[in-house]
Coordinates of C-alpha atoms and ligand atoms in Angstrom, one line a residue:
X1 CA -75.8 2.0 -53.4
X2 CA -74.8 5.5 -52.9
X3 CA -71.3 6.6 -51.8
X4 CA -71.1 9.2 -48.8
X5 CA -69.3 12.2 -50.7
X6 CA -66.2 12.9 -48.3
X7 CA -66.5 15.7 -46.1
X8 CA -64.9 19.2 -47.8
X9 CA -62.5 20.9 -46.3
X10 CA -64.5 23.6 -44.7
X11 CA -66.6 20.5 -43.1
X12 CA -63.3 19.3 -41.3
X13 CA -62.3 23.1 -40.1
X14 CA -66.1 23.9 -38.9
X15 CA -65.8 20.3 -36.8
X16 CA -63.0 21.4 -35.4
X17 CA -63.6 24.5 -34.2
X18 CA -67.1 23.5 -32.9
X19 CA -65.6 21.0 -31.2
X20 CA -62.7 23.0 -29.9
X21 CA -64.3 25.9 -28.7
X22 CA -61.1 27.0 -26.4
X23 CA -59.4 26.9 -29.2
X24 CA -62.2 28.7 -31.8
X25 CA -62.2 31.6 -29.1
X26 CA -58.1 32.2 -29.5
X27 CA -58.4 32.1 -33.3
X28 CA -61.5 34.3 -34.1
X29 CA -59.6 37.1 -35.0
X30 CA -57.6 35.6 -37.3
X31 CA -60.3 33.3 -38.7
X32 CA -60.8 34.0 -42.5
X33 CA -64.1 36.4 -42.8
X34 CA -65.9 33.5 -45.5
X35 CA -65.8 31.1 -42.5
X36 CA -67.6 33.7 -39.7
X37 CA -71.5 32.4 -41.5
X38 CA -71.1 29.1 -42.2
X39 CA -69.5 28.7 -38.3
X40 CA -72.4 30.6 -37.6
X41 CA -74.7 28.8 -38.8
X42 CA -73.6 25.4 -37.5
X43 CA -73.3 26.7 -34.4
X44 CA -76.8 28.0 -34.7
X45 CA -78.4 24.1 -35.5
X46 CA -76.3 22.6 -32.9
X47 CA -77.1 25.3 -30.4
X48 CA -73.8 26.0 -29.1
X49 CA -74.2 29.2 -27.9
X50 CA -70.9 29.9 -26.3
X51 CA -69.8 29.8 -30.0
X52 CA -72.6 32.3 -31.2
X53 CA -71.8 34.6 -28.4
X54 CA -68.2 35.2 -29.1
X55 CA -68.7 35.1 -32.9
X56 CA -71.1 38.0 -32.6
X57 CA -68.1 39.8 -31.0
X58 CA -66.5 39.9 -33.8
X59 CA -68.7 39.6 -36.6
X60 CA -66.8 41.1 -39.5
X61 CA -70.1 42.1 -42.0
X62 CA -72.1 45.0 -41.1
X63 CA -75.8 43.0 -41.0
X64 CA -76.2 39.8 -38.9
X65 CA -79.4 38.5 -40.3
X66 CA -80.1 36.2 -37.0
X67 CA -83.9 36.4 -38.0
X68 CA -83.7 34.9 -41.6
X69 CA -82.1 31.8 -40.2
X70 CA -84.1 31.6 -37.0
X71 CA -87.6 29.0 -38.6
X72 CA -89.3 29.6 -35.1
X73 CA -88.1 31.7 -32.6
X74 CA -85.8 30.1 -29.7
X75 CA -85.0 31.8 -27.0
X76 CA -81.8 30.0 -25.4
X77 CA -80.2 31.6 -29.1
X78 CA -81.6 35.0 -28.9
X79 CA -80.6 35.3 -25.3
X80 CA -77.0 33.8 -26.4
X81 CA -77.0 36.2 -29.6
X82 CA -78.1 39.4 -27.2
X83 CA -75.4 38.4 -24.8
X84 CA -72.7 38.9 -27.2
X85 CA -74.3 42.3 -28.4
X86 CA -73.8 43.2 -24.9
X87 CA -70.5 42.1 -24.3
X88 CA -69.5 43.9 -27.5
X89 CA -71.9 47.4 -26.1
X90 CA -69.7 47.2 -23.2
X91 CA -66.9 47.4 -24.4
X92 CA -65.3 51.0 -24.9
X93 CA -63.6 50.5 -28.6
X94 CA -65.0 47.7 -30.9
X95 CA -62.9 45.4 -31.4
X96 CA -60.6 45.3 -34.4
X97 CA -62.7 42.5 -36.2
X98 CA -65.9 43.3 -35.8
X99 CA -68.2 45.3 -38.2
X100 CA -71.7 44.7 -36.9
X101 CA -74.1 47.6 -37.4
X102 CA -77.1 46.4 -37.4
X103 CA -78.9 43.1 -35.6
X104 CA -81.7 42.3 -38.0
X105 CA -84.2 39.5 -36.4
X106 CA -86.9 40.3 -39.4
X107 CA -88.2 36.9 -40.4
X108 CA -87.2 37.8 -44.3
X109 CA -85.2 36.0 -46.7
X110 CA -85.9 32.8 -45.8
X111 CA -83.3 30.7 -47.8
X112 CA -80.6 34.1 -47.4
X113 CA -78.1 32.0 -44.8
X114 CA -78.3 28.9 -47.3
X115 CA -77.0 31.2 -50.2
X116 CA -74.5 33.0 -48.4
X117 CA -72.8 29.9 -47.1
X118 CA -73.3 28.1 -50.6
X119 CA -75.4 25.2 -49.9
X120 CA -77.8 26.8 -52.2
X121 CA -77.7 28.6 -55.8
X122 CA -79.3 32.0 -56.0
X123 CA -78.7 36.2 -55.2
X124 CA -77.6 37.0 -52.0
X125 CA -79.2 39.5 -50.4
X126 CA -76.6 42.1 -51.2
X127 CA -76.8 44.9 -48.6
X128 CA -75.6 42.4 -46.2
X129 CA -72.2 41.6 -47.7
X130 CA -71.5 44.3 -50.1
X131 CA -72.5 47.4 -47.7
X132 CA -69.3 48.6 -46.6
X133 CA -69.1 51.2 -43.6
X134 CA -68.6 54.7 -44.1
X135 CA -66.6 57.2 -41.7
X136 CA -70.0 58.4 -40.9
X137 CA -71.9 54.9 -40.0
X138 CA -69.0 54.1 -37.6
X139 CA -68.5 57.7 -35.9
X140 CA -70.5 60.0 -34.7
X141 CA -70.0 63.4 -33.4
X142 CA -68.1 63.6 -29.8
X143 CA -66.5 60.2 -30.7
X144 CA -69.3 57.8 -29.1
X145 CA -69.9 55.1 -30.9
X146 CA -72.7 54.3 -33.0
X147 CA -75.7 53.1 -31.8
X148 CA -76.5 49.6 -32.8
X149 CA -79.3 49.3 -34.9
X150 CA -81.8 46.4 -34.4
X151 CA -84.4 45.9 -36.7
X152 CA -87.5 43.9 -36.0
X153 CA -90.6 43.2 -36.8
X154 CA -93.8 43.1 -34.3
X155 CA -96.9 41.6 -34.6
X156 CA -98.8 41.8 -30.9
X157 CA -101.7 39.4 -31.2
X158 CA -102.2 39.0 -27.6
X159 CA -101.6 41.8 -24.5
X160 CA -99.3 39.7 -23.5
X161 CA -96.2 38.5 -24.9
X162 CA -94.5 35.6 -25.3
X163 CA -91.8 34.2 -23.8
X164 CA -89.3 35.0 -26.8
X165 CA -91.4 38.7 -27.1
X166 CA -91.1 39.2 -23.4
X167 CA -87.2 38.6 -23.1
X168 CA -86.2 40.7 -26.7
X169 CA -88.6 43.9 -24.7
X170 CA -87.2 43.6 -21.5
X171 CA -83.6 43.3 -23.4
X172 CA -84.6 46.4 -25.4
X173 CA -85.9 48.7 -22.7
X174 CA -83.2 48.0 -20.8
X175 CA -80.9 49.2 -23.4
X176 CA -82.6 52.2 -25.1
X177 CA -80.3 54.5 -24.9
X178 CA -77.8 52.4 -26.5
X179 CA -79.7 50.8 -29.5
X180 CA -81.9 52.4 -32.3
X181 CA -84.8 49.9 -32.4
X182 CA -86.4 50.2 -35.8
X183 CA -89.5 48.6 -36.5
X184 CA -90.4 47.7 -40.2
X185 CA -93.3 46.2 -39.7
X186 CA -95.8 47.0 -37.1
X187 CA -99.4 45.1 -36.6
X188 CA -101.2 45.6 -33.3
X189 CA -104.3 43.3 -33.1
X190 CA -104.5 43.5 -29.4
X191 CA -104.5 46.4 -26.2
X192 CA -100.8 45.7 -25.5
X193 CA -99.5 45.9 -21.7
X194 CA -97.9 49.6 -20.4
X195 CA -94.5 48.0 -20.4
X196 CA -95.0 47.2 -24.5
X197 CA -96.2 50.4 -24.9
X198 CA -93.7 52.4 -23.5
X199 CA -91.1 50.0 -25.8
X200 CA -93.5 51.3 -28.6
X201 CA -92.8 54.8 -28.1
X202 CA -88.9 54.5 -27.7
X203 CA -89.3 53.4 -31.8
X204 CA -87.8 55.6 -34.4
X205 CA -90.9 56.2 -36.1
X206 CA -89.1 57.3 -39.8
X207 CA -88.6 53.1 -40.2
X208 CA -91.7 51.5 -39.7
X209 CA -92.9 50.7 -42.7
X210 CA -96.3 49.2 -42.3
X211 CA -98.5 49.8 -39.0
X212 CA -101.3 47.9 -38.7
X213 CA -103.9 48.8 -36.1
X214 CA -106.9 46.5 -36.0
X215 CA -108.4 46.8 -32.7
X216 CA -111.5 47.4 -30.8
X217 CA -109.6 49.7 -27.9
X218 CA -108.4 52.9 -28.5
X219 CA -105.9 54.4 -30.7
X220 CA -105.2 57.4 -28.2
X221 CA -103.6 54.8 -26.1
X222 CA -100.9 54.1 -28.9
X223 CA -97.7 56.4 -28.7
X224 CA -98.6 59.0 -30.4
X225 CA -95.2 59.3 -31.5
X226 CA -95.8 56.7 -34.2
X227 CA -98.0 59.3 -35.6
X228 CA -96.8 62.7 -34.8
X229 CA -93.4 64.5 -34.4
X230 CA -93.4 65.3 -31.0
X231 CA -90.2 63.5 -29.9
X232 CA -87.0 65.0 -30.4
X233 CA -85.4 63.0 -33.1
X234 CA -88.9 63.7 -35.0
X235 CA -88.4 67.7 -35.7
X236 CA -88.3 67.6 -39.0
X237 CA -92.0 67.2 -39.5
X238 CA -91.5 65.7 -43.3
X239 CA -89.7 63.1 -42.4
X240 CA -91.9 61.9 -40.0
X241 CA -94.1 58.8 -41.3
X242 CA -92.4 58.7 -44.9
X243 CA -91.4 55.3 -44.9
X244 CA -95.7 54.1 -43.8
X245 CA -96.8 52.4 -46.6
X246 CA -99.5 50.8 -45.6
X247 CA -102.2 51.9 -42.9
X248 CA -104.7 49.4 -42.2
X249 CA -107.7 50.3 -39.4
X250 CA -110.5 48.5 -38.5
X251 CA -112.9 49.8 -36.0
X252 CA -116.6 49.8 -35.3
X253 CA -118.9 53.0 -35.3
X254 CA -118.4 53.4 -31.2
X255 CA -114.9 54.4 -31.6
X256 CA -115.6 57.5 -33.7
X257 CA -113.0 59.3 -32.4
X258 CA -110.1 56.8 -33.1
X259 CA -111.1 57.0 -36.8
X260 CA -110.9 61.1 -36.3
X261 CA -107.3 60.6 -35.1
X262 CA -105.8 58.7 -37.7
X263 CA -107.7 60.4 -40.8
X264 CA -106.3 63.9 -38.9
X265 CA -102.7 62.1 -39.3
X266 CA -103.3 60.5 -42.6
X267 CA -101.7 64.3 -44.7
X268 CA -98.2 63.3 -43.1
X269 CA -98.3 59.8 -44.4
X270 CA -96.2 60.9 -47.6
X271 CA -95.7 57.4 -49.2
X272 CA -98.8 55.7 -48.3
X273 CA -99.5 53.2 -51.1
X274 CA -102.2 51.0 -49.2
X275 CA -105.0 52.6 -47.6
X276 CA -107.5 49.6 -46.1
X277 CA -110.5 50.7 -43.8
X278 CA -112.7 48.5 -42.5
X279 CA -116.1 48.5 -40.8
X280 CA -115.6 52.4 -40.2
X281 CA -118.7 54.0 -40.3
X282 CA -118.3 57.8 -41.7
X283 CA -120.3 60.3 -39.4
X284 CA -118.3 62.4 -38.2
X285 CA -115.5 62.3 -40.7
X286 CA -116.4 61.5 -44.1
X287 CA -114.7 59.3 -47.0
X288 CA -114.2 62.7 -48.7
X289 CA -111.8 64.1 -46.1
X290 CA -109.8 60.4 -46.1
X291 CA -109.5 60.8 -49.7
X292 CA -108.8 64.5 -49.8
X293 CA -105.6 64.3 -47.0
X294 CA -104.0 61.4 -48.9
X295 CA -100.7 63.3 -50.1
X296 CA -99.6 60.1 -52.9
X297 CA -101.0 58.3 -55.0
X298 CA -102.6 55.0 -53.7
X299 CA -102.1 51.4 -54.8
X300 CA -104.6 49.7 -52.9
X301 CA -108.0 51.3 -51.9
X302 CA -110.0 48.5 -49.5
X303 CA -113.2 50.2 -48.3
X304 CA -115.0 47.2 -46.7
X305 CA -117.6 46.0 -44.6
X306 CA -118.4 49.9 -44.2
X307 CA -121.3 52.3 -43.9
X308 CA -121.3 54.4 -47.0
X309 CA -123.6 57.0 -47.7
X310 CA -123.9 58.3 -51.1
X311 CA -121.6 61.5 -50.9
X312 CA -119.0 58.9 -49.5
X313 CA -119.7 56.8 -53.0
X314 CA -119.7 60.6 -54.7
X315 CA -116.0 61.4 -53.7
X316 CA -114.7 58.2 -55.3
X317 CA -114.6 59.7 -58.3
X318 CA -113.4 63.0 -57.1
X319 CA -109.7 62.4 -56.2
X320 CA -106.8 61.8 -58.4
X321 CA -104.5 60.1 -55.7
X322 CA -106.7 57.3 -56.5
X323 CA -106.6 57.0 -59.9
X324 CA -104.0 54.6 -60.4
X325 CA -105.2 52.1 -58.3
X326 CA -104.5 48.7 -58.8
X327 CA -106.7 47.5 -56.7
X328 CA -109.9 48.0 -55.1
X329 CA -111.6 46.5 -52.6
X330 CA -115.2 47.3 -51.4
X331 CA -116.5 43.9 -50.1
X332 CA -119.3 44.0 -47.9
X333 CA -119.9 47.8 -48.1
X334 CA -124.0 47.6 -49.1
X335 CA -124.3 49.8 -51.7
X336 CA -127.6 48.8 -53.0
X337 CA -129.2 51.9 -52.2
X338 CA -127.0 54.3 -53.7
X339 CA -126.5 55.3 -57.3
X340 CA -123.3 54.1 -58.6
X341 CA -122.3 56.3 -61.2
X342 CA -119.4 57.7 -59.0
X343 CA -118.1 53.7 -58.6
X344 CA -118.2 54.1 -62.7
X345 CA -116.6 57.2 -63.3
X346 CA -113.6 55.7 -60.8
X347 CA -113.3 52.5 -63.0
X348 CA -113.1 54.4 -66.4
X349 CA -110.3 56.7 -64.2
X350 CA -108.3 53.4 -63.2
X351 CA -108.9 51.3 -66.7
X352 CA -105.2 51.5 -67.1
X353 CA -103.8 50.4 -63.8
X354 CA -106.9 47.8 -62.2
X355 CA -106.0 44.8 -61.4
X356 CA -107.9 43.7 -58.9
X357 CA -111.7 44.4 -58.5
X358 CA -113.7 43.5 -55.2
X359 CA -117.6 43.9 -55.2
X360 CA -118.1 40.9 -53.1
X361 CA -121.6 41.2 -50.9
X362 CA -122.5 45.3 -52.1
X363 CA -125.7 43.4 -52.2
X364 CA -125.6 45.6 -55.7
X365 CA -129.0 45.3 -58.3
X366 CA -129.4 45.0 -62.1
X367 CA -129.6 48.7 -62.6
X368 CA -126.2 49.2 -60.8
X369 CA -124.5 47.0 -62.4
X370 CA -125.6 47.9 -65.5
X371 CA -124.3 51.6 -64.8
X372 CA -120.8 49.7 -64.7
X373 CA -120.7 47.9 -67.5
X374 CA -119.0 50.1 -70.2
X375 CA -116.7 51.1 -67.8
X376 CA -115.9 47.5 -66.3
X377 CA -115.2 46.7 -70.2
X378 CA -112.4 49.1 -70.2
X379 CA -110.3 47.8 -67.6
X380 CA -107.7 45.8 -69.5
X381 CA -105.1 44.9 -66.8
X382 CA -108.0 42.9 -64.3
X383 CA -106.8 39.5 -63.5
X384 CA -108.9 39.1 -60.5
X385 CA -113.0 39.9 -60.7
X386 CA -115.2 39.0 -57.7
X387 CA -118.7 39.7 -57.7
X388 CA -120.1 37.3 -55.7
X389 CA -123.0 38.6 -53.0
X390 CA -124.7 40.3 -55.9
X391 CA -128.7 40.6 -56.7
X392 CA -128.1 40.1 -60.5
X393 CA -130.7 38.5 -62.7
X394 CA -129.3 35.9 -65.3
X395 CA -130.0 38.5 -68.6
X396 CA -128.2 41.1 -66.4
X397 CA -125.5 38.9 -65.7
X398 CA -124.8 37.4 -69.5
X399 CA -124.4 40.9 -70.7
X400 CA -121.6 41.4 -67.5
X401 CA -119.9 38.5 -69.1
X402 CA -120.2 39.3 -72.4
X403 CA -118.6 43.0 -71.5
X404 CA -115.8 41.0 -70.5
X405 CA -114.5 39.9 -73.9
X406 CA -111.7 42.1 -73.8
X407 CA -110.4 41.7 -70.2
X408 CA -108.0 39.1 -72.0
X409 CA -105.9 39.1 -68.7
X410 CA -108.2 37.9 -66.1
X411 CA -107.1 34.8 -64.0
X412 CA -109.7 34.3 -61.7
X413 CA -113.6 35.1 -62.0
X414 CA -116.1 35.1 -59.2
X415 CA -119.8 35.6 -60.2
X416 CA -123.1 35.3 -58.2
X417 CA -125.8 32.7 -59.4
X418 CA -127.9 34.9 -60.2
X419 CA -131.5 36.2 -58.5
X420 CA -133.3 32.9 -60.3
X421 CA -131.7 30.8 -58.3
X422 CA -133.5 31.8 -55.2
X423 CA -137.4 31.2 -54.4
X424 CA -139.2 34.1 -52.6
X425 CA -138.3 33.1 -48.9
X426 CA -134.4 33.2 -50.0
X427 CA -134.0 29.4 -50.2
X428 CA -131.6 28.5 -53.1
X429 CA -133.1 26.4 -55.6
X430 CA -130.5 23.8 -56.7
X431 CA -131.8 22.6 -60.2
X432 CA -132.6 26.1 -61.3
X433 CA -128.9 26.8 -60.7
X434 CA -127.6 23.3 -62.1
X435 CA -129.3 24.5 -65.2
X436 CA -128.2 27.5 -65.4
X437 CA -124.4 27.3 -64.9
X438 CA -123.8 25.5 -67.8
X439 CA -125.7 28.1 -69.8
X440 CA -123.5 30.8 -68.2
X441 CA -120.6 28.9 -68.7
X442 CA -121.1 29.2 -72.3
X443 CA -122.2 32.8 -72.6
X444 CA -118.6 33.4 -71.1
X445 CA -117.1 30.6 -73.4
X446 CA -118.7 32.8 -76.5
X447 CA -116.6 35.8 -75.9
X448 CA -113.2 34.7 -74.3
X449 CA -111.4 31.9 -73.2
X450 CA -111.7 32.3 -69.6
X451 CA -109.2 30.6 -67.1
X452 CA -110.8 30.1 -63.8
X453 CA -114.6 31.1 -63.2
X454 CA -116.9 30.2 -60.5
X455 CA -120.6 31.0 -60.0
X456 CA -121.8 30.4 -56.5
X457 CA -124.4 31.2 -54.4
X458 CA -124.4 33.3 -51.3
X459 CA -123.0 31.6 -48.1
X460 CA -125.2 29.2 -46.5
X461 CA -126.5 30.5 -43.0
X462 CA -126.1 27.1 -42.1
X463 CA -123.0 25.5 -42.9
X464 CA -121.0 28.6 -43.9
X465 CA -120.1 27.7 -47.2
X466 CA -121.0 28.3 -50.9
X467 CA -123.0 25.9 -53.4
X468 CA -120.3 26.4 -56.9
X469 CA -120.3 25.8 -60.1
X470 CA -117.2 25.8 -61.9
X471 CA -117.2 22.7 -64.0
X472 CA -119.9 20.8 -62.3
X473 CA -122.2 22.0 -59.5
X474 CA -120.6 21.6 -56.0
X475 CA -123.2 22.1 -53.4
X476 CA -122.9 23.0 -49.9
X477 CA -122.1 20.4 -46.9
X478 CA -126.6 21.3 -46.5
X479 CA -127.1 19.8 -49.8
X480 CA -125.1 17.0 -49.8
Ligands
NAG501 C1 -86.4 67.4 -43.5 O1 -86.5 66.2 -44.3 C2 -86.5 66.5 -45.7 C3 -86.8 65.2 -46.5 O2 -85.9 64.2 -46.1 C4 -85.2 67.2 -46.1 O3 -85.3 67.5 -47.5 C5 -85.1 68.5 -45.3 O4 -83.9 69.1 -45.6 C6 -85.1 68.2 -43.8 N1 -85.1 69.4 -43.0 C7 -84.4 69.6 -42.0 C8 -84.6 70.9 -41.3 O5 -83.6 68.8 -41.5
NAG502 C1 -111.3 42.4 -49.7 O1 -112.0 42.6 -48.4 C2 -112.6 41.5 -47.9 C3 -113.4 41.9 -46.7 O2 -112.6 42.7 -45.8 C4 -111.4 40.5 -47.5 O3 -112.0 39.3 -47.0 C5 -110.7 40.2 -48.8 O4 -109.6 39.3 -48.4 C6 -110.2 41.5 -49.4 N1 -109.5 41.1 -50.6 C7 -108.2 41.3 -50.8 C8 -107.6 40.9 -52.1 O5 -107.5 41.8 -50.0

């Protein structure tokens, strides 16, 4: 039988205060700073929010991090949080205690609160605690007070918003003038309503980090502030977009024009790392005038489920802001048509930085992927192959393997069964595959000591999935 450890010392203090909350509000400003988060955060799980209010008052660091402790969003705490913001925007001079710069309700650092209060072992997340204020973050010129910064997060999957969404807006809009509302991360899947759009424009565009537009309505209905400098605190033209890191689009060939926008914006995106486009279809613009704005040098190229013609495949090997890609992505862009030498000149370019390689349904032949061979041998640093949704015979294939010996690093290993396996009306032929996996298997066996490998077939138009072989044959829910 266990014995109950007895409660600590800063168990009896927090009881007391959360039970005394008369008492909590008279001694706040003398309460040590060390108690303020763990107060906090029992106050948070038992939901008293009349504590929370008046301990945002006088919060004495200069982040709350409400968002790292909040699982799932609750709204009677945001609204109880908010309210003390307000109380503390209202007043004229902050009060003695209190510290708080910035509000952050990012859904980061998941285990942050546990470490700061000590329950748990590990780094705090140090610009919290250790970020002391500067003349400058407290004052601004003409003696107002600094704006309070709220940082947050949006991902609009719907064009409407939730309940929690809806009240944080409506809190926001109202108070515009008297918060800087940064967004880090940004994804739009969905035509958001007017009042979420205006919202969107009053964002200082210099801190979102990643934007995410996948949608089928049009961009010109997004502020264009996110993309060009034509608010005031946006002059300085360099600074506009630095922080983007990531631009991810998706759009079909009716919205031409959208893809026109963006690519017209993409020069000003001067940190972009991650470039993903999918199911664009170049006409009017062409891959070679994506690749020839990019002003850094990307990390992640995803070209999929796109219409590419062969000066599109040309320019791949053109640019050198793609050359230290680590990795590329060009699943489901049918290249079977098209010469791939460009696709080879670009993987003996990025040998030194590819880690990840994406080929999945190019629907590419023998002779293609024969031009990639010596090339694919080269790239040192893959850990992640996937050539699955090939045409590849089995002789074609064994040589792919066996150009693998080197790629000592590679962790996982898709491959298509190859053309054999299918009769003349498409239909897969089971046996023909059960014998040759194991045969494959050991071809690969002969060169390296691979780690995880899977040969499968193409999806079945029936049940969706994917008869495998990794150790044994696993057939689709069809064959079964
Ligand atoms: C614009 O921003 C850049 C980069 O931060 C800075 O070097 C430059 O001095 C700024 N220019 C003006 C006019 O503020
Ligand atoms: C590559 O693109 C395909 C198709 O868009 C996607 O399903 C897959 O997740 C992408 N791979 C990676 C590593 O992002």
């Amino acid at each position: 039988m266990s014995i109950q450890a007895p409660p600590t010392l800063l168990d009896v203090v927090l009881q007391i205060l959360l039970r005394n909350e008369a008492l909590t509000f008279s001694f706040l400003e003398y309460l040590p700073k060390e108690l303020f988060p763990p107060l906090f955060k029992k106050a948070f799980t038992s939901k008293q929010t009349n504590i929370l209010r008046a301990v945002v008052q006088a919060w004495p660091f200069p982040c709350l991090p409400l968002g790292s402790l909040m699982k799932t969003p609750d709204l009677e705490i945001l609204q109880a949080v908010l309210d003390g913001v307000d109380m503390l925007i209202a007043q004229k001079e902050k009060p003695r205690r209190c510290k708080l710069q910035v509000l952050e309700l990012l859904n980061k650092h998941r285990n942050f609160w546990n470490i700061w209060v000590g329950t748990t072992k590990g780094n705090c997340y140090p610009r919290v605690i250790s970020k002391t204020p500067t003349v400058e973050d407290r004052a601004v010129p003409g003696g107002k007070k600094q704006p309070l910064k709220v940082l947050v997060d949006f991902c609009l999957k719907c064009p409407d918003l939730d309940e929690y969404q809806k009240y944080f807006f409506q809190w926001a809009e109202q108070r515009k003038s008297l918060l800087q509302l940064c967004c880090q991360k940004l994804q739009i899947w969905e035509k958001p309503v007017c009042s979420v759009l205006r919202l969107l424009k009053s964002l200082e565009p210099g801190y979102i980090q990643e934007l995410e537009v996948s949608t089928l309505w049009r961009l010109r209905s997004l502020p264009l502030t996110l993309f060009t400098p034509d608010t005031e605190y946006m002059r300085n033209r360099s600074r506009t977009n630095e922080g983007v890191e990531l631009i991810e689009c998706m759009y079909t060939a009716l919205e031409e024009r959208i893809v026109t926008t963006v690519i017209s914006q993409l020069p000003k995106f001067s940190s972009l790392q991650h470039l993903c486009l999918k199911e664009v279809h170049f006409f009017k613009v062409s891959l070679d005038q994506v690749l020839r704005s990019l002003r850094s040098s990307l990390e992640t190229l995803a070209i999929t489920h796109c219409h590419l013609s062969q000066s599109d495949l040309n320019c791949l090997s053109k640019y050198p802001s793609i050359y230290q890609l680590k990795h590329l992505n060009l699943s489901g862009s049918k290249i079977f048509h098209l010469c791939a030498r460009p696709l080879k000149v670009l993987l003996e370019r990025v040998s030194a930085t590819l880690q990840t390689l994406e080929l999945d349904d190019c629907r590419m032949e023998d002779s293609q992927i024969k031009a990639l061979l010596p090339a694919l041998s080269q790239c040192s640093q893959l850990t992640k192959v996937n050539f699955y949704g090939n045409y590849i015979s089995t002789s074609v294939l064994k040589n792919l393997l066996q150009h693998t010996a080197s790629l000592s690093q590679l962790s996982l290993e898709l491959y298509p069964a190859p053309f054999e396996c299918y009769d003349v009306m498409g239909g897969f032929l089971v046996e023909r595959f059960t014998q040759l996996g194991p045969e494959l298997m050991d071809t690969l066996w002969a060169v390296r000591k691979p780690k995880i490998v899977c040969f499968a077939s193409n999806v079945c138009l029936k049940c969706y999935e994917r008869c495998v072989y990794i150790q044994d044959v696993c057939l689709c829910s069809c064959w079964q």
